[in-house]
Amino acid sequence: MRKNSIKNTRINEEVYRELANIIRGEVKDPRISPMTSVVAVEVAPDLKTCKAYISVLGDEEAQKSTYKGLKSSEGFIKCLLAKRINLRNTPSITFVMDNSIEYGVNMTKLIQDVNKTDD
């Protein structure tokens, strides 16, 4: 199966949807920030591994504690994912912190500041 095949794209979307629901509603770890979102998911073509890009709105301390909480609950998340998605192999999840949303917000602020000073 190629990496960009239709099947792999569908699997990525399904894992993305279920992973977002699990993190939002099922995981009760107090270290995980309520402002945590799943940005993207990349499942390997052999369905053995999965990279989940996570964004946390908040300071660096909130990001670190959320990452630790997600890392410690990987087994629980994988178990719920296996129950909800019918795949031959349930991929092992690797969480990757993604700062693209925060970067975009900061760039928007800078652009607005420049536009205010020009007026």
Coordinates of C-alpha atoms in Angstrom, one line a residue:
M1 CA 0.0 0.0 0.0
R2 CA 1.4 3.4 -1.0
K3 CA 1.7 6.1 1.6
N4 CA -0.7 8.5 -0.3
S5 CA -3.2 5.8 -1.4
I6 CA -6.9 6.3 -0.9
K7 CA -7.1 3.5 1.7
N8 CA -4.3 5.1 3.8
T9 CA -6.0 8.5 3.6
R10 CA -9.2 7.0 4.9
I11 CA -7.4 5.2 7.7
N12 CA -5.7 8.4 8.7
E13 CA -9.0 10.3 8.8
E14 CA -10.7 7.6 10.9
V15 CA -7.8 7.3 13.4
Y16 CA -7.7 11.1 13.6
R17 CA -11.4 11.3 14.3
E18 CA -11.4 8.6 17.0
L19 CA -8.2 9.8 18.6
A20 CA -9.6 13.3 19.0
N21 CA -12.8 11.9 20.6
I22 CA -10.7 9.7 22.9
I23 CA -8.4 12.5 24.1
R24 CA -11.3 14.9 24.5
G25 CA -13.8 12.6 26.3
E26 CA -12.3 9.4 27.6
V27 CA -8.9 10.2 29.0
K28 CA -9.3 11.6 32.6
D29 CA -5.6 12.4 33.3
P30 CA -5.5 15.8 35.1
R31 CA -2.1 16.6 33.4
I32 CA -3.8 16.8 30.0
S33 CA -4.9 20.3 29.2
P34 CA -8.6 20.8 28.2
M35 CA -7.3 22.9 25.3
T36 CA -5.6 20.0 23.6
S37 CA -6.3 19.2 20.0
V38 CA -5.2 16.6 17.5
V39 CA -3.8 18.5 14.4
A40 CA -3.0 15.6 12.1
V41 CA -2.4 11.8 12.1
E42 CA 0.0 9.8 9.9
V43 CA -0.5 6.1 10.0
A44 CA 2.4 4.1 8.4
P45 CA 1.4 2.0 5.3
D46 CA 2.0 -1.2 7.3
L47 CA -0.4 -0.1 10.0
K48 CA 2.2 -0.7 12.8
T49 CA 3.0 2.8 13.8
C50 CA 1.1 6.1 14.0
K51 CA 2.3 9.7 14.5
A52 CA -0.3 12.0 16.2
Y53 CA 0.5 15.7 16.0
I54 CA -0.9 17.4 19.1
S55 CA -1.4 21.1 19.7
V56 CA -1.8 22.5 23.2
L57 CA -3.1 26.1 23.7
G58 CA -1.2 27.5 26.7
D59 CA 2.2 28.0 28.1
E60 CA 5.2 25.7 27.9
E61 CA 4.4 24.1 31.2
A62 CA 1.0 23.0 30.0
Q63 CA 2.5 21.6 26.9
K64 CA 5.0 19.5 28.8
S65 CA 2.5 18.2 31.3
T66 CA 0.0 17.3 28.5
Y67 CA 2.8 15.5 26.7
K68 CA 3.7 13.5 29.8
G69 CA 0.0 12.7 30.4
L70 CA -0.5 11.5 26.9
K71 CA 2.7 9.5 27.0
S72 CA 1.6 7.7 30.2
S73 CA -1.9 6.9 28.8
E74 CA -0.7 5.5 25.4
G75 CA -1.7 2.0 26.3
F76 CA -5.2 3.0 27.4
I77 CA -5.6 5.1 24.2
K78 CA -4.4 2.3 22.0
C79 CA -6.9 -0.1 23.7
L80 CA -9.8 2.2 23.1
L81 CA -8.7 2.8 19.5
A82 CA -8.6 -1.0 18.9
K83 CA -12.1 -1.3 20.2
R84 CA -13.5 1.5 18.0
I85 CA -11.6 0.9 14.7
N86 CA -11.6 -2.5 13.0
L87 CA -8.1 -2.8 11.7
R88 CA -5.9 -5.9 11.4
N89 CA -3.2 -4.2 13.4
T90 CA -3.8 -1.4 15.9
P91 CA -0.9 1.1 15.4
S92 CA 1.3 2.1 18.3
I93 CA 0.9 5.8 18.8
T94 CA 3.7 8.3 19.0
F95 CA 2.7 11.8 20.1
V96 CA 4.5 14.8 18.5
M97 CA 4.0 18.3 19.8
D98 CA 2.9 20.7 17.0
N99 CA 3.2 24.5 17.5
S100 CA 1.8 25.5 14.1
I101 CA -1.5 26.9 15.6
E102 CA 0.4 28.9 18.2
Y103 CA 2.8 30.2 15.5
G104 CA -0.2 31.3 13.4
V105 CA -1.8 33.2 16.2
N106 CA 1.5 35.0 17.0
M107 CA 1.9 35.9 13.3
T108 CA -1.6 37.3 13.1
K109 CA -1.0 39.4 16.2
L110 CA 2.2 40.8 14.6
I111 CA 0.4 41.6 11.4
Q112 CA -2.4 43.4 13.3
D113 CA 0.2 45.4 15.3
V114 CA 1.9 46.5 12.1
N115 CA -1.4 47.5 10.5
K116 CA -2.4 49.5 13.6
T117 CA 0.9 51.5 13.5
D118 CA 0.5 52.3 9.8
D119 CA -3.0 53.9 10.3

